[in-house]
XYZ file of C-alpha atoms in Angstrom:
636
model
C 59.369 120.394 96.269
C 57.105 121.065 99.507
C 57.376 117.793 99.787
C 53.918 116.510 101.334
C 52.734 120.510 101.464
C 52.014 120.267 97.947
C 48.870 117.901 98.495
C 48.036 119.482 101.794
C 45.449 121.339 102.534
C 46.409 125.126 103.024
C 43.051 126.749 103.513
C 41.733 125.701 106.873
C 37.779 124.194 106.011
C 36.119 126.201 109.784
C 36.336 122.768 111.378
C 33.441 122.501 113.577
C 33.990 122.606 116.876
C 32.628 119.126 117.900
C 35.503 117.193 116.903
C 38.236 119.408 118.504
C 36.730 121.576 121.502
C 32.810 122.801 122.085
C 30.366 120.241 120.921
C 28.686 120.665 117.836
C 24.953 121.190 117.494
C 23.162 120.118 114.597
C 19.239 119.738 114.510
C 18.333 116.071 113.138
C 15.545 117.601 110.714
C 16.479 120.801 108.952
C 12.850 121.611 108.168
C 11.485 121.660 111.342
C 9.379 125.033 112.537
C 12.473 127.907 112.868
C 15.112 124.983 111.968
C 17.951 125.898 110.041
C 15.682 124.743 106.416
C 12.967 127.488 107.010
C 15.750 129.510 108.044
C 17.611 129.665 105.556
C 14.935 129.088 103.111
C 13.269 132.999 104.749
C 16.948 134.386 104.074
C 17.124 133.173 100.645
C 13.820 134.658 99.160
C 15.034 137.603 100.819
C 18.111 137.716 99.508
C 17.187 136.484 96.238
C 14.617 139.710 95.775
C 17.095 142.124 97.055
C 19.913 140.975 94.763
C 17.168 141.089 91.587
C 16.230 144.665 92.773
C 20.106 145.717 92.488
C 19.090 147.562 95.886
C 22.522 148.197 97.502
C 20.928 149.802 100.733
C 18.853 146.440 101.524
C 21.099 144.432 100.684
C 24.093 146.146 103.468
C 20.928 145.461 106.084
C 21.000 141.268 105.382
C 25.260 141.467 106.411
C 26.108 141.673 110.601
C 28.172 145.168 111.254
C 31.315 142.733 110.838
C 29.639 140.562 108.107
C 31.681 139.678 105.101
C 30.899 139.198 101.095
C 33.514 137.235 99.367
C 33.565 137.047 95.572
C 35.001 134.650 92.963
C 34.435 135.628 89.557
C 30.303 135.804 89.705
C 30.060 139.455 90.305
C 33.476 140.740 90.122
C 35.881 139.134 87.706
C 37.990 138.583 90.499
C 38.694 136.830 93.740
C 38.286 139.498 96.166
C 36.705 140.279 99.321
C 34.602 143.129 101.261
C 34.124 143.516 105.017
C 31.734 145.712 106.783
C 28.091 147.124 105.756
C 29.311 150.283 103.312
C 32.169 148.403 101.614
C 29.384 145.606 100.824
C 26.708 147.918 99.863
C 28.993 149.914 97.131
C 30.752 147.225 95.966
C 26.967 145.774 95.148
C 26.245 148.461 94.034
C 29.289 148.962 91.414
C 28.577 145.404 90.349
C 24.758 144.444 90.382
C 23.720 146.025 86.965
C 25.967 144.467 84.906
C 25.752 140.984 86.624
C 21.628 141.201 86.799
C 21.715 138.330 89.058
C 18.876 136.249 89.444
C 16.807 132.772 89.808
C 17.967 132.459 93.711
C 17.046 129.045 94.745
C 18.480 126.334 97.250
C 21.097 124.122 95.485
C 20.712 120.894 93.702
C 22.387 118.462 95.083
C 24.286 119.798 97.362
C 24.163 119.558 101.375
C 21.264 120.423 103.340
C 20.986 123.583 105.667
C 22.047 122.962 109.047
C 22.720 124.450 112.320
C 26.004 123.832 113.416
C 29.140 125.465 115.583
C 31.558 127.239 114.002
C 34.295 129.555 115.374
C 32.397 129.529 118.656
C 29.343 130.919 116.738
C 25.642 129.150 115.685
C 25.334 129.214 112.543
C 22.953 128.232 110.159
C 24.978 127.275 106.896
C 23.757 126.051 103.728
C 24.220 126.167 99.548
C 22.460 128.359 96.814
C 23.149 129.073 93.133
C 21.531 132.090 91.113
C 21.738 132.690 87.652
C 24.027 136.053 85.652
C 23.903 137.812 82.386
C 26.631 135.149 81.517
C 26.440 131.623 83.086
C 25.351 130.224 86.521
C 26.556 130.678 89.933
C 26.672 128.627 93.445
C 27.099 130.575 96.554
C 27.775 129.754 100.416
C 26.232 131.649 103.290
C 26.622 131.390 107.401
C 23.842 133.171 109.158
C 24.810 134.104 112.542
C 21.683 132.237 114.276
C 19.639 134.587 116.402
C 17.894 132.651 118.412
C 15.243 135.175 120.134
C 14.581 135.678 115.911
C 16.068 133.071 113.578
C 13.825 134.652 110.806
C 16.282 137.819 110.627
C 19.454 135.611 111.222
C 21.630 138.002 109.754
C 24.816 137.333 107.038
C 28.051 136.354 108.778
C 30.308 135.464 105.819
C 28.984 134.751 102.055
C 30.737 133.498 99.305
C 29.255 133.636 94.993
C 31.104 131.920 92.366
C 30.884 131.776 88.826
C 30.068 128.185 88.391
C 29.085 128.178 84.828
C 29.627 129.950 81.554
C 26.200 129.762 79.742
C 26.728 127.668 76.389
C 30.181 126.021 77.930
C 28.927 123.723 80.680
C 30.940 121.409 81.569
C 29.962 117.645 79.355
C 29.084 116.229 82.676
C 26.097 114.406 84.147
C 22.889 114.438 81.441
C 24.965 116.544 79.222
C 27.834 113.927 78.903
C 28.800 112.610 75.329
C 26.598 110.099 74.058
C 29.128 108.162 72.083
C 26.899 107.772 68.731
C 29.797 108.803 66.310
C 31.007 105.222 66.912
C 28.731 103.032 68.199
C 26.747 103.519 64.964
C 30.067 102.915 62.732
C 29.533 106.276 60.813
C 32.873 106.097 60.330
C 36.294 104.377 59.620
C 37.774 105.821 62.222
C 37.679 105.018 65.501
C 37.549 106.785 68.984
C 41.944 105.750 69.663
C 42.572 106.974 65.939
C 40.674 110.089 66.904
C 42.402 110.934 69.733
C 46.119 110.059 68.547
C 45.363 112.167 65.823
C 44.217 115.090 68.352
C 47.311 114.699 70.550
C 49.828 114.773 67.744
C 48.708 118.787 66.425
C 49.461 118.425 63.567
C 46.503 120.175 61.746
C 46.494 122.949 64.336
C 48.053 124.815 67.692
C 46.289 124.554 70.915
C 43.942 127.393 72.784
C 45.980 126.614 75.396
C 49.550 125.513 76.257
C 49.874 124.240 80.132
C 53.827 123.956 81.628
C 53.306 120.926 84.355
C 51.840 117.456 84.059
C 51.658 117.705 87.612
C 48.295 117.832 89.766
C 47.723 121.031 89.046
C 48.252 120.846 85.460
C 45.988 118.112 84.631
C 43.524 118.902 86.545
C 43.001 122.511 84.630
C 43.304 120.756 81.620
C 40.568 118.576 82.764
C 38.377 121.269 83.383
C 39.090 122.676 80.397
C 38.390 120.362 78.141
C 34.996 119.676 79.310
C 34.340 123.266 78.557
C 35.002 122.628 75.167
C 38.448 124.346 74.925
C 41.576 123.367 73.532
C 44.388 122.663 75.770
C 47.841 120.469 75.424
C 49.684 119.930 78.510
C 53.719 119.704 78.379
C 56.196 118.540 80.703
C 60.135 117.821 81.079
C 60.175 114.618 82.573
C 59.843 111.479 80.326
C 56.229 110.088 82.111
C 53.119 111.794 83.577
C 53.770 111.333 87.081
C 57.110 111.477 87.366
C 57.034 115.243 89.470
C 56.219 112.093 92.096
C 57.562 109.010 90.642
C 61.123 110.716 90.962
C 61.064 112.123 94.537
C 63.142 110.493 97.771
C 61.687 106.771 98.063
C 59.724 107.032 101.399
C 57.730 109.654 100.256
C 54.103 109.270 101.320
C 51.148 111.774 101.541
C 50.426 112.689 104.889
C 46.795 114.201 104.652
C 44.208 111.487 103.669
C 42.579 110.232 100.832
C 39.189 111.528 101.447
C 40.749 115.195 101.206
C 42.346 114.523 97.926
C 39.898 113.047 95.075
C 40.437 114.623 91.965
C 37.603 116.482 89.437
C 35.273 114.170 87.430
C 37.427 111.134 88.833
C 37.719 110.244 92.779
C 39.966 107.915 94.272
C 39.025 103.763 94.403
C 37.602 103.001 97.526
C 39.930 100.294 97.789
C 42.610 102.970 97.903
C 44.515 103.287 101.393
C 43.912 106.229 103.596
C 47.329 107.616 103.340
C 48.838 107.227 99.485
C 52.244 106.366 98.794
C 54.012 108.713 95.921
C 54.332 105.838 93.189
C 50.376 105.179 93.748
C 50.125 109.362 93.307
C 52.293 109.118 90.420
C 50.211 106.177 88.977
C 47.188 107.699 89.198
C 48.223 111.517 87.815
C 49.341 108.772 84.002
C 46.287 106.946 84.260
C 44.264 110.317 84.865
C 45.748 112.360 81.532
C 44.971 109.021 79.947
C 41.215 108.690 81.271
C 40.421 112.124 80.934
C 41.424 111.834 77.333
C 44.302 115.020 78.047
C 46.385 116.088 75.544
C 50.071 115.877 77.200
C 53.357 115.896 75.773
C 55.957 114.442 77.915
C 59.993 114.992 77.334
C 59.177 118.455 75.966
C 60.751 121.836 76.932
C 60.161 125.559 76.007
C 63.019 126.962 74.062
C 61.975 129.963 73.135
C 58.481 132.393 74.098
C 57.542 135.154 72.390
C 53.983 137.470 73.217
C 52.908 138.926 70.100
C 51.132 142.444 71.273
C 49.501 142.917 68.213
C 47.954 139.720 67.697
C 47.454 139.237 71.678
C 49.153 135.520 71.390
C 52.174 133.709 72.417
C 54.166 132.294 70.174
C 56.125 129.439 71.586
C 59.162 127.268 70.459
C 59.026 123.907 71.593
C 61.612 121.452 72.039
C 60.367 117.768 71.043
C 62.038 114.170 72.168
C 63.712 113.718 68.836
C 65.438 117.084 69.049
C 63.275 119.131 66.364
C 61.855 122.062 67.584
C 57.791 122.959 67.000
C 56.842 126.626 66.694
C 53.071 127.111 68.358
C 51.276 130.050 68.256
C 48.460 129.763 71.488
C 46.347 132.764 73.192
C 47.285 131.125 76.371
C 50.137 129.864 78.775
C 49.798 128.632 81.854
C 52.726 127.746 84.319
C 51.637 124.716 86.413
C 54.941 124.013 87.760
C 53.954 124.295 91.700
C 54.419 127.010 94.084
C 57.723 125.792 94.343
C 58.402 126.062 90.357
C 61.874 127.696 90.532
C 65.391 125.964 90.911
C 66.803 124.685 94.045
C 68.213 126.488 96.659
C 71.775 125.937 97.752
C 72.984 128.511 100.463
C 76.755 128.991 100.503
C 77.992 127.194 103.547
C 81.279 127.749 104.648
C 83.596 125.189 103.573
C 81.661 123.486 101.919
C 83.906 123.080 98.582
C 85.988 121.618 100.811
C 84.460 118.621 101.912
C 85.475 115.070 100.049
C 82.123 113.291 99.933
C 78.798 113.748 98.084
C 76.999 117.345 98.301
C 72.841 116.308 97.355
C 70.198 118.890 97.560
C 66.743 116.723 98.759
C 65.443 117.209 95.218
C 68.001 115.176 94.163
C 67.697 112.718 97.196
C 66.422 109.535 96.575
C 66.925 106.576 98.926
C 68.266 106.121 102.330
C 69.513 102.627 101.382
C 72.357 103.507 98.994
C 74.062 104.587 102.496
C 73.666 102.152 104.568
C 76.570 102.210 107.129
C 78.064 105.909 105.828
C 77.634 108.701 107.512
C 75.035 111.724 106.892
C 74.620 115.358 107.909
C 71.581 116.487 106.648
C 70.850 120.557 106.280
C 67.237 121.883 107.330
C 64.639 120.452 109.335
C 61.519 121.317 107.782
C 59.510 118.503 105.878
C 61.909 117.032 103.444
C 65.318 117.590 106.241
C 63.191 115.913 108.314
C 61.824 112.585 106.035
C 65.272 112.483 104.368
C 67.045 112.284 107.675
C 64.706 109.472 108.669
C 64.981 107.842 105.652
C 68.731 107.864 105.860
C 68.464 106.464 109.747
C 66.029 103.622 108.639
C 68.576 102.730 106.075
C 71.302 102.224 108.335
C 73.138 104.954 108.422
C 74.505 107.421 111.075
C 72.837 110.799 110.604
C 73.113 114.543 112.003
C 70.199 116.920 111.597
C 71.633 120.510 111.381
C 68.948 123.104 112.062
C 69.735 126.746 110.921
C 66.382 127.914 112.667
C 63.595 127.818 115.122
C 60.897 125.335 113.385
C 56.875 124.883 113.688
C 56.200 120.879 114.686
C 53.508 119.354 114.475
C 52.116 116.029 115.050
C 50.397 114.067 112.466
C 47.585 113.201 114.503
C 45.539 114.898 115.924
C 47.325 118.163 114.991
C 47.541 118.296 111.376
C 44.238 116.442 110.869
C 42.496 119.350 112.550
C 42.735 121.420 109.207
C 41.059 119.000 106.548
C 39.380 117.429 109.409
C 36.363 118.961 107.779
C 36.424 116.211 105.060
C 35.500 113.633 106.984
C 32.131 114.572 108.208
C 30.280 112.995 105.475
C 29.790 116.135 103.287
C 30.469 115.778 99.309
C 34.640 117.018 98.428
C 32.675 120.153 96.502
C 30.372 121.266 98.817
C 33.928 120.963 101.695
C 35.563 123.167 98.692
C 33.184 125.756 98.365
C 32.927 126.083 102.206
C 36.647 126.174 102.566
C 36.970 129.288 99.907
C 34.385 130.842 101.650
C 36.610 132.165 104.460
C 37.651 135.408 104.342
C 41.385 136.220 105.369
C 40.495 138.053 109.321
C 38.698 134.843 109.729
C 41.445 132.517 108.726
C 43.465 134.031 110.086
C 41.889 133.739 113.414
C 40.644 130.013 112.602
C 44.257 129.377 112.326
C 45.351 130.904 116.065
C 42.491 128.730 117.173
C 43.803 125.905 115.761
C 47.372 126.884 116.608
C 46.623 126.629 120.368
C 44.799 123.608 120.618
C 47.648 121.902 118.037
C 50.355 123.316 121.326
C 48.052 121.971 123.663
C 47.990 118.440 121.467
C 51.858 118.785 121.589
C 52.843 120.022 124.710
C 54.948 116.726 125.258
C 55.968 116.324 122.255
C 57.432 119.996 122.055
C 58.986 119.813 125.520
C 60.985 117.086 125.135
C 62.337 118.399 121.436
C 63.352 121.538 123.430
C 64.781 119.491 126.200
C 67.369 118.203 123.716
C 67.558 121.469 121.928
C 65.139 121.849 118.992
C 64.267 124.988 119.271
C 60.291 125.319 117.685
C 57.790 128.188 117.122
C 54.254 128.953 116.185
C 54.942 131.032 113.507
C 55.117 135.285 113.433
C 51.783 135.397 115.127
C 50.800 132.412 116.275
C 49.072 131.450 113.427
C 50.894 127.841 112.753
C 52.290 125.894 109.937
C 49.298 126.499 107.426
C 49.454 130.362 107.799
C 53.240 129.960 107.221
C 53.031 128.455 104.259
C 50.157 130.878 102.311
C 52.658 133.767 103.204
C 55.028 131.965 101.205
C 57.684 130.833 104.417
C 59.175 127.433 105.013
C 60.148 125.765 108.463
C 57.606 123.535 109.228
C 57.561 119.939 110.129
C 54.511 117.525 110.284
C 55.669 114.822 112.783
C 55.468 110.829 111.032
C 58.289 109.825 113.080
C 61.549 111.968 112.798
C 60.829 113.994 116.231
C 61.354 110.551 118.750
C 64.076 110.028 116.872
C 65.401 113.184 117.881
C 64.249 112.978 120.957
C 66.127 109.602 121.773
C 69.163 110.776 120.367
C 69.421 108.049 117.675
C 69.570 110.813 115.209
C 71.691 113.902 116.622
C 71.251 117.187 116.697
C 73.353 120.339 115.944
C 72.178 123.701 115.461
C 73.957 126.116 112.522
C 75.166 129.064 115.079
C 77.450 125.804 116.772
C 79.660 125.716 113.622
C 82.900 126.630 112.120
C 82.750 125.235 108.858
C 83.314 122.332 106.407
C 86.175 120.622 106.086
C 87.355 117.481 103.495
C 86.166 114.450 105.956
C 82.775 116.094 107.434
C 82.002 119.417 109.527
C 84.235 121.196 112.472
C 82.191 122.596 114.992
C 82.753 125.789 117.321
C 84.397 123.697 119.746
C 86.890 121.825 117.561
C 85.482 118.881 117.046
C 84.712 116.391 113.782
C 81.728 115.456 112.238
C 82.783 112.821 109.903
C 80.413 112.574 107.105
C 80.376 110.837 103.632
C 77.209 112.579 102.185
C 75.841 115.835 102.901
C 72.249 116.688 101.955
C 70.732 120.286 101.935
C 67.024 120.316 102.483
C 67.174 124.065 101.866
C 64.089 124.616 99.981
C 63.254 125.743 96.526
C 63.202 129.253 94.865
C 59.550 130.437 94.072
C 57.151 130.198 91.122
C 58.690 133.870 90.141
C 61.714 132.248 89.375
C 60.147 129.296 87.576
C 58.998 132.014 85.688
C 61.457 133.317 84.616
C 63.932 130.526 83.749
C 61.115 129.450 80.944
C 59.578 132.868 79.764
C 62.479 135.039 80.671
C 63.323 138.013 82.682
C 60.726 140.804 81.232
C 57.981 138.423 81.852
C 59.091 137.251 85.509
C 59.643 141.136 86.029
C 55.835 142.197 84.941
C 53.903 140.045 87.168
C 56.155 140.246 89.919
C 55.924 138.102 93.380
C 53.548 134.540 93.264
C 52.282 133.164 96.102
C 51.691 134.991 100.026
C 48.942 137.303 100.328
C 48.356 141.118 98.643
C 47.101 144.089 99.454
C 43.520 142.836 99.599
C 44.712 139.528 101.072
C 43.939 137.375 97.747
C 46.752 134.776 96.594
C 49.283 137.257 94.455
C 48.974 136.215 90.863
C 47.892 132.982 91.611
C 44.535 130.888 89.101
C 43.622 134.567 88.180
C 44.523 137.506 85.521
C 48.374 138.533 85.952
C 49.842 141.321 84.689
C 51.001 139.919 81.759
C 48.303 139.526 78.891
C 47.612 135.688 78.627
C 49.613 134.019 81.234
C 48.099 132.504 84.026
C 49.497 130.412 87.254
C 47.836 127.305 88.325
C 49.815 125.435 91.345
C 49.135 124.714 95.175
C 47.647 120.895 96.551
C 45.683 119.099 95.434
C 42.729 120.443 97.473
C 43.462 123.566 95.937
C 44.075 122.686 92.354
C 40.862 120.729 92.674
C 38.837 124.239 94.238
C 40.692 126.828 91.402
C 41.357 125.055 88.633
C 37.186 125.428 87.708
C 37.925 129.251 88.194
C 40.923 129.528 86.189
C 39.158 127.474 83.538
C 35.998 129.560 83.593
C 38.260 132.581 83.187
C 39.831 130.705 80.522
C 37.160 130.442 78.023
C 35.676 133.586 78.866
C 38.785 135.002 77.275
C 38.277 132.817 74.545
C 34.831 133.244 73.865
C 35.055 137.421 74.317
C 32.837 137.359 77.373
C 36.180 138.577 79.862
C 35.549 141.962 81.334
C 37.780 144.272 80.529
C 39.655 146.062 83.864
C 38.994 149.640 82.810
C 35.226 148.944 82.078
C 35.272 147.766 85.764
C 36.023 150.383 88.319
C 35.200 147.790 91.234
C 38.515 145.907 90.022
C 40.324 148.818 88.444
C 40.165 150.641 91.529
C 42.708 148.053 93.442
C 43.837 146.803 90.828
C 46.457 143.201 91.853
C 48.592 143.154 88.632
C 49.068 147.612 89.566
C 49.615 146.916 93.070
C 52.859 147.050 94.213
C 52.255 144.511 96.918
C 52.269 142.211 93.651
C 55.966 143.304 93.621
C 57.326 142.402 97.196
C-alpha cells in the first residue's frame, strides 16, 4: 500500500541550498554583534510584546508584504494558514483575546538561530515557544535578513503550535514516572499484572478506540498515553507489524534511518541506514510493547454505531475466539494509511480469460515462487516497479506493462534532496517543526525547484528510458513525485534498480494503448502477437482512506466527511489528524515523518475534547468562517 511512500517524506524540509545548488552561509557564532542570535533575539522581544498587546496593526508591520503566518492548533484550533499583511492582521486579531498569548522566549533545547540560505533567500531562522490561556506553544520563524538593517529583519514565514495542554504534559523528561508503586512493594501486584490487567478491559471501555497497529496508529497512541488518556489500539492482522511483515519479500525503505525515528523511542544506532520491512515490522511489536500500548491484534469492527445524544460511539467488536465485545468510546480514529481502502483491480479486457494466476501486488509476495515462469506485471509506479524486479531477480521472464506516462526518479541524489534536511545535524523535532512550517505557495515552489534540479540529476537516466519507450513526466506542473502524491495521484517511481533493467531490455516493455486483450496462455497485442505468461500481477494501486472508511463505519459516515487526503480550499490536508465532519472521528495516516509531526496534534486535540477545553466552531468565527468539514472542496 504506497509501498515505500508510506515512510517517505511528503513535505519537502526547505533544503538548504548548500548541499544541492548555491552555497549555504551560516555564521560560526550566532551571537556575534548583528549575527543571526541578536537578531533574532531583537525580533523576539518585539514580537513577544506585540503578541501580549493583542495589537493586530503592529503585529501586520513585523510580516514582509508576501510574509506568511501558519497556525497549528495554538491560536486557531486548526491547521490553517494566512498570507499577506491584512489577512495576518485580522486573523490576529479574531484570535489574540481568547488565546492571551504570552511568556515569548527563545526555546529550550532546541537549535540555535542561524543565518542560512533558503529558497535563494538569507534568512535568519530559529525556535521560540510562548505560553496560552490553555497549555504551551513552540513556534518557527524565517526573517528575511536585511542586511543594510538586520535589526528590522522582517517575518518571511512563521509557524505556532500548540505544544502542550496545561495539566496534560506529556510524562516525559523530569516529569517521567518514578516507579515507587513497586520498587517499594506497596503492593502484591506487580507492574506485568498491572498492565495485562489494563489491556484486557475488562473493568472499563477505552477514551479512545484506534483502527491500525500500523505506524501511524501506535505512534498516536503513544502520544496519547503520555497525556494521560485512554486509548486501545486494534488491528486485523494476527501480529503488530504485520501491515509490513506481510508485504512482497524485497521490500525495503528507501528514505533513511535518520528521517524515520519514532516519538519517545529512536532507532539503535547500530541500525542500517536503509531498513528492511521485517526490521520495520520488528520494531512497530517491540514499540506497542515498550511503550506499554494497549493493542488488540486479530480483532475487527462488526458493527459502529454514533450515539447523538450521548456524543459516543458505540462499537461492536469482533474478538479471536469469535465472541463479539460491545464498547462504548468518545473516540475513533482510522489509522489504516492513506491508502486504507480495498485494492484496485481495473477491468482489463480479457482478462477472465487468461489460464494462469491473476495477483494484485498486495497480495504479491516473492519473486522466487516463479522462478523460470513467465510474468506480465500491470503498472509501473513503486510496487509495478519492485515487484517486476523482484520477479526478474528470481528468475523469471517478466513484461512491465505501463498504462501511463510516469515521474522517475533516482534514489540518489534525487529523492534524497527532500529529507536531505535530516542530515545536517539538527534534532528529528526541531527538522519537524521546520518542515510544517511551509506554507503551500512555498512548497509548492520548493518542489519545482527541486523538480528541476532532480531532471537535471536524471537527464541520462530519463533519456535512455525514453529511448526504449518509457514515456515519464514531472507531474501537472512540474512539481514532481512529492507534490503528486499530497494531491492524492499515483505514478511515481523512485529508481533502486528497475529502470537499467529496462533500459537493457532484460525486463521488456509494453505500453497499454499496444494491446488487444487477454487471452488463456498470456496477452495478444495490437499486432497479433503472444505474450505467454503464467502469472499476471496488477500493481494498480489502492482505493483511498474514504473508502477504508466506509467498508468499517459504513456509507453515512464515509458520505459526511467526504474526500481524505490532497489539498482543500485553504490548501490544508482534507480531513486528515484534525476535526472531520463527523463528531468524534478522526484520521491519523501518512509516513512515518508525518505520523511522527501530527500525531502530537491529533493527540493534543484529543484530550482537549476530553478534558472540555475544545473550542467549539461557532464560538470561533476565524474557523467557522471557512469552515473544512462545510467546504465542499472536502467533497471532491
Amino acid at each position: 500500500m504506497l509501498a515505500r511512500l508510506q515512510i517517505r517524506l511528503v513535505i519537502v524540509s526547505f533544503a538548504a541550498d548548500s548541499k544541492w545548488g548555491t552555497p549555504a552561509m551560516e555564521t560560526s557564532d550566532s551571537n556575534t554583534m548583528n549575527g543571526p542570535g541578536e537578531v533574532f533575539a531583537n525580533w523576539l522581544g518585539r514580537f513577544g510584546k506585540v503578541a501580549e498587546q493583542c495589537d493586530a496593526g503592529a503585529m501586520g508591520n513585523l510580516f514582509a508584504a508576501d510574509g506568511f503566518w501558519k497556525d497549528i492548533l495554538s491560536f486557531t484550533w486548526e491547521h490553517r494558514t494566512f498570507t499577506g499583511v491584512e489577512e495576518i492582521r485580522e486573523a490576529f486579531a479574531e484570535s489574540a483575546g481568547r488565546v492571551q498569548p504570552r511568556n515569548f522566549r527563545i526555546a529550550e533545547g532546541r537549535s540555535s538561530p542561524r543565518l542560512v540560505r533558503r529558497m535563494g533567500n538569507s534568512v535568519v531562522e530559529g525556535y521560540f515557544q510562548f505560553d496560552t490561556a490553555i497549555g504551551h506553544g513552540v513556534g518557527f520563524v524565517r526573517l528575511l535578513h536585511d542586511a543594510a538593517d538586520p535589526l528590522n529583519s522582517k517575518i518571511w514565514t512563521l509557524l505556532t503550535t500548540l505544544h502542550e495542554i496545561r495539566g496534560f504534559e506529556e510524562k516525559v523528561g523530569k516529569r517521567r514516572p518514578t516507579g515507587d508503586e513497586y520498587s517499594q512493594i506497596v503492593s502484591p501486584v506487580n507492574w506485568m499484572q498491572v498492565r495485562d490487567k489494563e489491556r484486557r478491559y475488562e473493568d472499563r471501555d477505552p477514551q479512545v478506540l484506534i483502527v491500525g497497529a500500523g505506524q501511524g496508529g501506535l505512534m498516536l497512541a503513544a502520544r496519547l498515553r503520555q497525556m494521560g488518556a485512554d486509548a486501545l489500539v486494534i488491528d486485523t492482522t494476527a501480529r503488530v507489524g504485520d501491515v509490513w511483515r506481510d508485504r512482497y519479500n524485497n521490500l525495503t525503505l528507501h528514505n533513511e534511518l535518520i528521517a524515520n525515528h519514532f516519538p519517545y523511542l529512536p532507532f539503535p544506532e547500530t541500525w542500517p541506514c536503509w531498513v528492511p520491512k521485517d526490521m520495520l515490522a520488528g520494531w512497530l511489536e517491540a514499540y506497542a510493547e515498550f511503550m506499554e500500548l494497549n493493542v488488540w491484534t486479530s480483532t475487527e469492527i462488526k458493527h459502529s454505531k454514533f450515539d447523538e445524544a450521548a456524543k459516543e460511539w458505540q462499537i461492536s467488536l469482533r474478538r479471536p475466539d469469535g465472541t463479539d465485545r460491545v464498547m462504548r468510546c468518545k473516540h475513533v480514529v482510522m489509522a489504516t494509511g492513506v491508502s486504507g481502502g480495498a485494492p484496485r483491480r481495473p477491468r482489463l479486457p480479457g482478462l477472465t480469460d487468461f489460464s494462469g494466476t491473476v495477483l494484485h501486488s498486495c497480495e504479491f509476495k516473492s519473486g522466487a515462487e516463479w522462478a523460470g515462469k513467465r510474468a506480465i506485471v500491470i503498472g509501473t509506479g513503486n510496487s509495478g516497479h519492485d515487484v517486476a524486479q523482484d520477479l526478474y531477480v528470481s528468475g523469471a521472464a517478466v513484461t512491465l506493462m505501463q498504462r501511463g506516462p510516469t515521474c522517475v526518479v533516482s534514489l540518489d541524489p534525487s529523492a534524497r534532496i527532500s529529507y536531505s534536511i535530516y542530515g545536517e545535524g539538527m534534532p528529528v523535532e526541531d527538522v519537524d517543526l521546520m518542515a510544517a512550517s511551509i506554507p503551500y505557495p512555498v512548497l509548492e515552489k520548493t518542489y519545482k525547484w527541486v523538480t528541476k534540479r532532480t531532471q537535471a540529476h536524471d537527464k541520462e537516466l530519463l533519456d535512455k528510458l525514453h529511448a526504449v519507450g518509457f514515456q515519464t513526466h514531472d507531474g501537472e506542473d512540474e512539481t514532481g513525485f512529492q507534490m503528486m502524491y499530497l494531491r492524492g495521484a499515483g505514478g511515481y517511481y523512485i529508481d533502486v534498480g528497475c529502470c537499467e533493467l529496462v533500459i537493457e531490455k532484460k525486463i521488456d516493455l509494453i505500453q497499454f494503448e499496444d494491446i488487444d486483450g487477454f487471452v488463456a496462455s498470456g496477452l495478444r497485442m495490437k499486432d497479433g502477437r503472444i505474450i505467454p505468461a503464467d502469472l499476471v500481477v496488477m500493481a494498480t494501486g489502492f482505493d483511498g482512506m474514504q473508502a477504508g472508511v466506509r467498508k468499517v463505519l459504513g456509507d453515512a459516515v464515509a458520505d459526511k466527511i467526504g474526500a481524505v487526503w490532497g489539498f482543500d480550499e485553504d490548501f490544508v490536508m482534507r480531513n486528515m489528524w484534525r476535526r472531520t465532519a463527523q463528531e468524534g472521528l478522526w484520521l491519523m495516516g501518512g509516513a512515518i515523518i508525518e505520523a511522527r509531526t501530527f500525531s502530537r496534534y491529533l493527540a493534543l486535540e484529543i484530550v482537549a475534547s476530553l478534558q472540555g477545553l475544545h473550542a467549539d466552531r461557532s464560538q470561533m468565527p476565524l474557523v467557522s468562517r471557512k469552515c473544512p468539514a462545510n467546504s465542499q472542496a472536502m467533497k471532491g
